[in-house]
PDB file of C-alpha atoms in Angstrom:
ATOM      1  CA  MET A  19     144.746  85.881 115.693  1.00 40.00           C
ATOM      2  CA  GLU A  20     141.888  88.334 115.350  1.00 42.00           C
ATOM      3  CA  LYS A  21     138.530  86.669 114.969  1.00 44.00           C
ATOM      4  CA  LYS A  22     136.897  87.504 111.649  1.00 46.00           C
ATOM      5  CA  ARG A  23     133.572  89.271 111.986  1.00 48.00           C
ATOM      6  CA  VAL A  24     130.682  87.451 110.359  1.00 47.00           C
ATOM      7  CA  VAL A  25     128.728  89.838 108.139  1.00 48.00           C
ATOM      8  CA  MET A  26     125.024  89.144 108.329  1.00 48.00           C
ATOM      9  CA  VAL A  27     123.201  89.521 105.022  1.00 61.00           C
ATOM     10  CA  SER A  28     120.084  90.355 107.013  1.00 84.00           C
ATOM     11  CA  GLU A  29     121.465  93.586 108.478  1.00 91.00           C
ATOM     12  CA  VAL A  30     118.858  96.370 108.337  1.00 94.00           C
ATOM     13  CA  LYS A  31     120.568  99.739 108.552  1.00 95.00           C
ATOM     14  CA  LEU A  32     118.708 101.948 106.107  1.00 97.00           C
ATOM     15  CA  VAL A  33     115.373 101.860 104.289  1.00 97.00           C
ATOM     16  CA  ALA A  34     114.729 104.343 101.510  1.00 97.00           C
ATOM     17  CA  GLY A  35     111.936 104.810  99.020  1.00 97.00           C
ATOM     18  CA  ARG A  36     108.520 106.268  98.474  1.00 97.00           C
ATOM     19  CA  ALA A  37     105.995 106.171 101.294  1.00 98.00           C
ATOM     20  CA  VAL A  38     102.295 105.654 101.896  1.00 98.00           C
ATOM     21  CA  PRO A  39     100.399 107.580 104.601  1.00 98.00           C
ATOM     22  CA  LEU A  40      97.733 105.774 106.627  1.00 98.00           C
ATOM     23  CA  ILE A  41      95.956 108.277 108.838  1.00 97.00           C
ATOM     24  CA  GLY A  42      94.125 107.198 111.987  1.00 97.00           C
ATOM     25  CA  ASN A  43      94.719 105.867 115.492  1.00 98.00           C
ATOM     26  CA  ASP A  44      94.079 102.368 116.858  1.00 97.00           C
ATOM     27  CA  ILE A  45      94.209 100.548 113.517  1.00 97.00           C
ATOM     28  CA  ASP A  46      94.028  96.960 114.716  1.00 97.00           C
ATOM     29  CA  THR A  47      95.276  93.702 113.245  1.00 96.00           C
ATOM     30  CA  ASP A  48      91.786  92.646 112.153  1.00 95.00           C
ATOM     31  CA  ARG A  49      91.668  95.699 109.912  1.00 96.00           C
ATOM     32  CA  ILE A  50      95.193  95.025 108.672  1.00 97.00           C
ATOM     33  CA  ILE A  51      94.308  91.456 107.686  1.00 94.00           C
ATOM     34  CA  PRO A  52      90.742  90.204 108.341  1.00 91.00           C
ATOM     35  CA  ALA A  53      90.372  86.934 110.242  1.00 87.00           C
ATOM     36  CA  ARG A  54      89.068  84.970 107.238  1.00 82.00           C
ATOM     37  CA  PHE A  55      92.548  85.133 105.696  1.00 85.00           C
ATOM     38  CA  LEU A  56      94.224  83.453 108.680  1.00 77.00           C
ATOM     39  CA  ARG A  57      93.423  80.002 107.301  1.00 76.00           C
ATOM     40  CA  CYS A  58      96.169  80.256 104.687  1.00 68.00           C
ATOM     41  CA  VAL A  59      98.856  77.551 104.761  1.00 64.00           C
ATOM     42  CA  THR A  60     101.631  79.991 103.834  1.00 69.00           C
ATOM     43  CA  PHE A  61     101.849  83.778 103.918  1.00 75.00           C
ATOM     44  CA  ASP A  62     102.171  83.971 100.131  1.00 77.00           C
ATOM     45  CA  GLY A  63      99.432  86.076  98.596  1.00 82.00           C
ATOM     46  CA  LEU A  64      98.520  87.877 101.819  1.00 88.00           C
ATOM     47  CA  GLY A  65      99.722  91.185 100.410  1.00 89.00           C
ATOM     48  CA  GLN A  66      96.778  91.483  98.037  1.00 91.00           C
ATOM     49  CA  HIS A  67      94.382  91.193 100.978  1.00 93.00           C
ATOM     50  CA  VAL A  68      96.020  93.688 103.344  1.00 96.00           C
ATOM     51  CA  PHE A  69      93.367  96.129 104.650  1.00 97.00           C
ATOM     52  CA  GLU A  70      90.855  94.204 102.518  1.00 95.00           C
ATOM     53  CA  ASP A  71      87.671  95.306 104.298  1.00 96.00           C
ATOM     54  CA  ASP A  72      88.788  98.925 104.640  1.00 97.00           C
ATOM     55  CA  ARG A  73      89.670  98.970 100.946  1.00 96.00           C
ATOM     56  CA  ILE A  74      86.299  97.542  99.943  1.00 96.00           C
ATOM     57  CA  GLN A  75      84.520 100.097 102.117  1.00 96.00           C
ATOM     58  CA  LEU A  76      86.477 102.968 100.588  1.00 97.00           C
ATOM     59  CA  ASN A  77      85.800 101.697  97.059  1.00 96.00           C
ATOM     60  CA  GLY A  78      89.304 102.151  95.673  1.00 94.00           C
ATOM     61  CA  GLN A  79      90.156 105.296  97.639  1.00 97.00           C
ATOM     62  CA  HIS A  80      92.195 103.555 100.359  1.00 97.00           C
ATOM     63  CA  PRO A  81      95.859 104.632 100.270  1.00 97.00           C
ATOM     64  CA  PHE A  82      96.913 101.066  99.440  1.00 98.00           C
ATOM     65  CA  ASP A  83      94.751 101.226  96.303  1.00 97.00           C
ATOM     66  CA  LEU A  84      95.707 104.691  95.084  1.00 97.00           C
ATOM     67  CA  PRO A  85      98.118 104.566  92.111  1.00 97.00           C
ATOM     68  CA  GLN A  86     100.430 107.250  93.506  1.00 97.00           C
ATOM     69  CA  TYR A  87     101.354 105.083  96.477  1.00 97.00           C
ATOM     70  CA  GLN A  88     102.074 101.838  94.658  1.00 96.00           C
ATOM     71  CA  GLU A  89     105.652 100.569  95.091  1.00 95.00           C
ATOM     72  CA  ALA A  90     105.947 102.417  98.425  1.00 97.00           C
ATOM     73  CA  LYS A  91     108.421 100.928 100.894  1.00 98.00           C
ATOM     74  CA  VAL A  92     107.691 102.996 104.006  1.00 98.00           C
ATOM     75  CA  LEU A  93     104.361 103.134 105.848  1.00 98.00           C
ATOM     76  CA  VAL A  94     103.631 106.225 107.974  1.00 98.00           C
ATOM     77  CA  VAL A  95     100.959 105.675 110.637  1.00 98.00           C
ATOM     78  CA  ASN A  96      99.631 107.329 113.792  1.00 98.00           C
ATOM     79  CA  GLY A  97      99.043 106.015 117.317  1.00 97.00           C
ATOM     80  CA  ASN A  98      98.670 102.470 118.676  1.00 98.00           C
ATOM     81  CA  PHE A  99      99.101 100.871 115.268  1.00 98.00           C
ATOM     82  CA  GLY A 100      98.738  97.076 115.199  1.00 97.00           C
ATOM     83  CA  CYS A 101      96.625  96.762 118.344  1.00 97.00           C
ATOM     84  CA  GLY A 102      94.150  93.918 118.805  1.00 93.00           C
ATOM     85  CA  SER A 103      94.835  90.207 118.390  1.00 89.00           C
ATOM     86  CA  SER A 104      98.413  89.000 118.128  1.00 85.00           C
ATOM     87  CA  ARG A 105      98.249  87.629 114.581  1.00 86.00           C
ATOM     88  CA  GLU A 106     101.606  87.447 112.838  1.00 89.00           C
ATOM     89  CA  HIS A 107      99.697  87.561 109.560  1.00 92.00           C
ATOM     90  CA  ALA A 108      99.331  91.339 110.027  1.00 94.00           C
ATOM     91  CA  PRO A 109     102.988  92.312 109.504  1.00 95.00           C
ATOM     92  CA  GLN A 110     103.312  89.505 106.953  1.00 94.00           C
ATOM     93  CA  ALA A 111     100.497  91.001 104.870  1.00 95.00           C
ATOM     94  CA  ILE A 112     102.034  94.475 105.086  1.00 97.00           C
ATOM     95  CA  ALA A 113     105.441  93.104 104.073  1.00 96.00           C
ATOM     96  CA  LYS A 114     104.025  91.048 101.197  1.00 95.00           C
ATOM     97  CA  TRP A 115     102.439  94.243  99.841  1.00 96.00           C
ATOM     98  CA  GLY A 116     105.947  95.724  99.753  1.00 96.00           C
ATOM     99  CA  ILE A 117     106.457  97.672 102.965  1.00 97.00           C
ATOM    100  CA  LYS A 118     109.990  97.491 104.409  1.00 97.00           C
ATOM    101  CA  ALA A 119     109.674  99.884 107.388  1.00 98.00           C
ATOM    102  CA  ILE A 120     106.980 101.606 109.437  1.00 98.00           C
ATOM    103  CA  ILE A 121     107.126 105.035 111.079  1.00 98.00           C
ATOM    104  CA  GLY A 122     104.434 105.865 113.622  1.00 98.00           C
ATOM    105  CA  GLU A 123     103.532 107.614 116.838  1.00 98.00           C
ATOM    106  CA  SER A 124     103.235 104.320 118.739  1.00 98.00           C
ATOM    107  CA  PHE A 125     102.805 100.592 118.142  1.00 98.00           C
ATOM    108  CA  ALA A 126     101.135  97.719 119.941  1.00 97.00           C
ATOM    109  CA  GLU A 127     103.813  95.660 121.674  1.00 95.00           C
ATOM    110  CA  ILE A 128     103.027  92.269 120.131  1.00 95.00           C
ATOM    111  CA  PHE A 129     102.780  93.740 116.641  1.00 96.00           C
ATOM    112  CA  LEU A 130     106.151  95.363 117.247  1.00 94.00           C
ATOM    113  CA  GLY A 131     107.669  92.010 118.219  1.00 93.00           C
ATOM    114  CA  ASN A 132     106.202  90.269 115.175  1.00 94.00           C
ATOM    115  CA  CYS A 133     107.702  92.934 112.924  1.00 95.00           C
ATOM    116  CA  LEU A 134     111.122  92.524 114.551  1.00 93.00           C
ATOM    117  CA  ALA A 135     110.968  88.773 113.913  1.00 92.00           C
ATOM    118  CA  MET A 136     110.665  89.627 110.215  1.00 92.00           C
ATOM    119  CA  GLY A 137     113.312  92.349 110.162  1.00 93.00           C
ATOM    120  CA  ILE A 138     110.808  95.174 109.662  1.00 96.00           C
ATOM    121  CA  PRO A 139     111.892  98.256 111.631  1.00 97.00           C
ATOM    122  CA  CYS A 140     109.072 100.083 113.419  1.00 97.00           C
ATOM    123  CA  VAL A 141     110.296 103.446 114.660  1.00 98.00           C
ATOM    124  CA  THR A 142     108.382 106.037 116.622  1.00 98.00           C
ATOM    125  CA  ALA A 143     108.395 109.787 116.172  1.00 98.00           C
ATOM    126  CA  ALA A 144     106.661 112.764 117.739  1.00 98.00           C
ATOM    127  CA  ALA A 145     103.083 113.379 116.591  1.00 98.00           C
ATOM    128  CA  ASP A 146     104.028 116.587 114.769  1.00 98.00           C
ATOM    129  CA  VAL A 147     106.824 114.778 112.923  1.00 98.00           C
ATOM    130  CA  VAL A 148     104.428 112.043 111.793  1.00 98.00           C
ATOM    131  CA  ARG A 149     101.865 114.624 110.652  1.00 98.00           C
ATOM    132  CA  THR A 150     104.521 116.530 108.713  1.00 97.00           C
ATOM    133  CA  LEU A 151     105.609 113.334 106.967  1.00 98.00           C
ATOM    134  CA  GLN A 152     102.027 112.373 106.139  1.00 98.00           C
ATOM    135  CA  ASP A 153     101.231 115.865 104.833  1.00 97.00           C
ATOM    136  CA  THR A 154     104.409 115.890 102.743  1.00 96.00           C
ATOM    137  CA  ILE A 155     103.601 112.506 101.205  1.00 97.00           C
ATOM    138  CA  VAL A 156     100.030 113.538 100.391  1.00 97.00           C
ATOM    139  CA  ALA A 157     101.296 116.734  98.742  1.00 96.00           C
ATOM    140  CA  ASN A 158     104.097 114.944  96.892  1.00 96.00           C
ATOM    141  CA  PRO A 159     103.597 111.172  96.579  1.00 96.00           C
ATOM    142  CA  LEU A 160     106.907 110.902  94.714  1.00 95.00           C
ATOM    143  CA  ALA A 161     108.817 112.224  97.728  1.00 95.00           C
ATOM    144  CA  ASN A 162     111.563 109.893  98.867  1.00 95.00           C
ATOM    145  CA  ILE A 163     111.887 109.014 102.539  1.00 97.00           C
ATOM    146  CA  THR A 164     115.123 107.732 104.043  1.00 98.00           C
ATOM    147  CA  LEU A 165     115.055 105.989 107.408  1.00 98.00           C
ATOM    148  CA  ASP A 166     118.538 105.596 108.876  1.00 98.00           C
ATOM    149  CA  LEU A 167     118.676 103.226 111.843  1.00 97.00           C
ATOM    150  CA  GLU A 168     122.326 104.001 112.556  1.00 96.00           C
ATOM    151  CA  THR A 169     121.692 107.711 113.079  1.00 97.00           C
ATOM    152  CA  CYS A 170     118.029 107.315 114.112  1.00 97.00           C
ATOM    153  CA  GLN A 171     116.949 109.976 111.653  1.00 98.00           C
ATOM    154  CA  VAL A 172     114.229 110.206 109.027  1.00 98.00           C
ATOM    155  CA  VAL A 173     114.771 112.481 106.046  1.00 98.00           C
ATOM    156  CA  CYS A 174     112.153 113.553 103.510  1.00 96.00           C
ATOM    157  CA  GLY A 175     113.296 116.264 101.138  1.00 91.00           C
ATOM    158  CA  ASP A 176     114.444 119.231 103.206  1.00 92.00           C
ATOM    159  CA  PHE A 177     112.748 117.882 106.317  1.00 96.00           C
ATOM    160  CA  SER A 178     114.641 115.744 108.814  1.00 97.00           C
ATOM    161  CA  ALA A 179     113.744 114.623 112.322  1.00 98.00           C
ATOM    162  CA  PRO A 180     114.824 112.130 114.971  1.00 98.00           C
ATOM    163  CA  VAL A 181     113.085 108.794 115.353  1.00 98.00           C
ATOM    164  CA  MET A 182     113.150 106.468 118.329  1.00 97.00           C
ATOM    165  CA  MET A 183     113.594 102.757 118.796  1.00 96.00           C
ATOM    166  CA  ASN A 184     114.481 100.534 121.725  1.00 94.00           C
ATOM    167  CA  GLU A 185     118.284 100.216 121.671  1.00 96.00           C
ATOM    168  CA  GLY A 186     118.217  96.436 121.937  1.00 92.00           C
ATOM    169  CA  THR A 187     115.849  96.200 118.978  1.00 94.00           C
ATOM    170  CA  ARG A 188     117.863  98.695 116.956  1.00 95.00           C
ATOM    171  CA  SER A 189     121.068  96.783 117.653  1.00 94.00           C
ATOM    172  CA  MET A 190     119.501  93.490 116.534  1.00 92.00           C
ATOM    173  CA  LEU A 191     118.348  95.013 113.247  1.00 94.00           C
ATOM    174  CA  VAL A 192     121.586  96.849 112.476  1.00 94.00           C
ATOM    175  CA  SER A 193     123.725  93.797 113.289  1.00 91.00           C
ATOM    176  CA  GLY A 194     121.373  91.309 111.629  1.00 89.00           C
ATOM    177  CA  THR A 195     121.035  89.236 114.791  1.00 88.00           C
ATOM    178  CA  TRP A 196     117.221  89.508 114.620  1.00 77.00           C
ATOM    179  CA  ASP A 197     117.419  86.716 112.045  1.00 65.00           C
ATOM    180  CA  ALA A 198     117.855  83.437 113.940  1.00 65.00           C
ATOM    181  CA  CYS A 199     117.995  81.359 110.758  1.00 60.00           C
ATOM    182  CA  GLY A 200     120.506  83.747 109.251  1.00 58.00           C
ATOM    183  CA  GLN A 201     122.731  83.376 112.299  1.00 60.00           C
ATOM    184  CA  LEU A 202     122.713  79.598 111.935  1.00 57.00           C
ATOM    185  CA  VAL A 203     123.615  79.830 108.251  1.00 63.00           C
ATOM    186  CA  ALA A 204     126.374  82.365 108.934  1.00 62.00           C
ATOM    187  CA  GLN A 205     127.858  80.080 111.587  1.00 61.00           C
ATOM    188  CA  ALA A 206     127.268  76.846 109.651  1.00 59.00           C
ATOM    189  CA  ALA A 207     130.841  75.577 110.030  1.00 68.00           C
ATOM    190  CA  GLN A 208     130.822  76.102 113.810  1.00 70.00           C
ATOM    191  CA  VAL A 209     127.384  74.497 114.119  1.00 64.00           C
ATOM    192  CA  GLN A 210     128.575  71.434 112.191  1.00 66.00           C
ATOM    193  CA  ALA A 211     131.735  71.204 114.292  1.00 67.00           C
ATOM    194  CA  ILE A 212     129.770  71.250 117.534  1.00 68.00           C
ATOM    195  CA  ALA A 213     127.183  68.811 116.188  1.00 69.00           C
ATOM    196  CA  ALA A 214     129.969  66.384 115.274  1.00 69.00           C
ATOM    197  CA  LYS A 215     131.061  66.279 118.945  1.00 73.00           C
ATOM    198  CA  LEU A 216     127.610  65.475 120.296  1.00 76.00           C
ATOM    199  CA  PRO A 217     127.255  61.736 120.925  1.00 77.00           C
ATOM    200  CA  TYR A 218     123.542  61.625 120.229  1.00 72.00           C
ATOM    201  CA  MET A 219     124.139  63.065 116.743  1.00 68.00           C
ATOM    202  CA  GLN A 220     126.056  59.892 115.906  1.00 70.00           C
ATOM    203  CA  TRP A 221     123.272  57.459 116.757  1.00 63.00           C
ATOM    204  CA  SER A 222     122.369  55.007 114.065  1.00 60.00           C
ATOM    205  CA  HIS A 223     119.040  53.268 113.591  1.00 53.00           C
TER     206      HIS A 223
END
């Protein structure tokens, strides 16, 4: 009998929507979410403080404050994004603001891993591709970007280009296996069956 494939609800194959450009290299995690916000008990509410100090300094002119970029789902960045300390609050704050995927020239490794743990795809593209996307978004904030992880392509209007991602990471996102909790829920019956056979699960107090 053919084994039925378990469909993971956390599969990430395609992200589409408006985008927000964030121009500049070496944007570190302290700029993404300042250290004073790390004392929170949960990640709820972090979205309103993402890039807090940069936004204060720019007095409402930061891309995350501009009205034309509200409701954006894709963030387009430059090189070495997410460098600095390994705070998981950084991708959490970005996600709580509403971002579902990030396209950039390069990412800091730990930031990349923290994003994967949340199911946020971070794909890389050539510098000229990133600049074209950023310029297009600035010129037309209503432009829709589609990031397809199955074909590894980004499409924005008439412009399309390849994006890159480690194959293991891409496979985990597309299959939904990045989500450890989701895997347990999807295999709940098997987990319960195995647990029932373990003698120490039957101990009584």
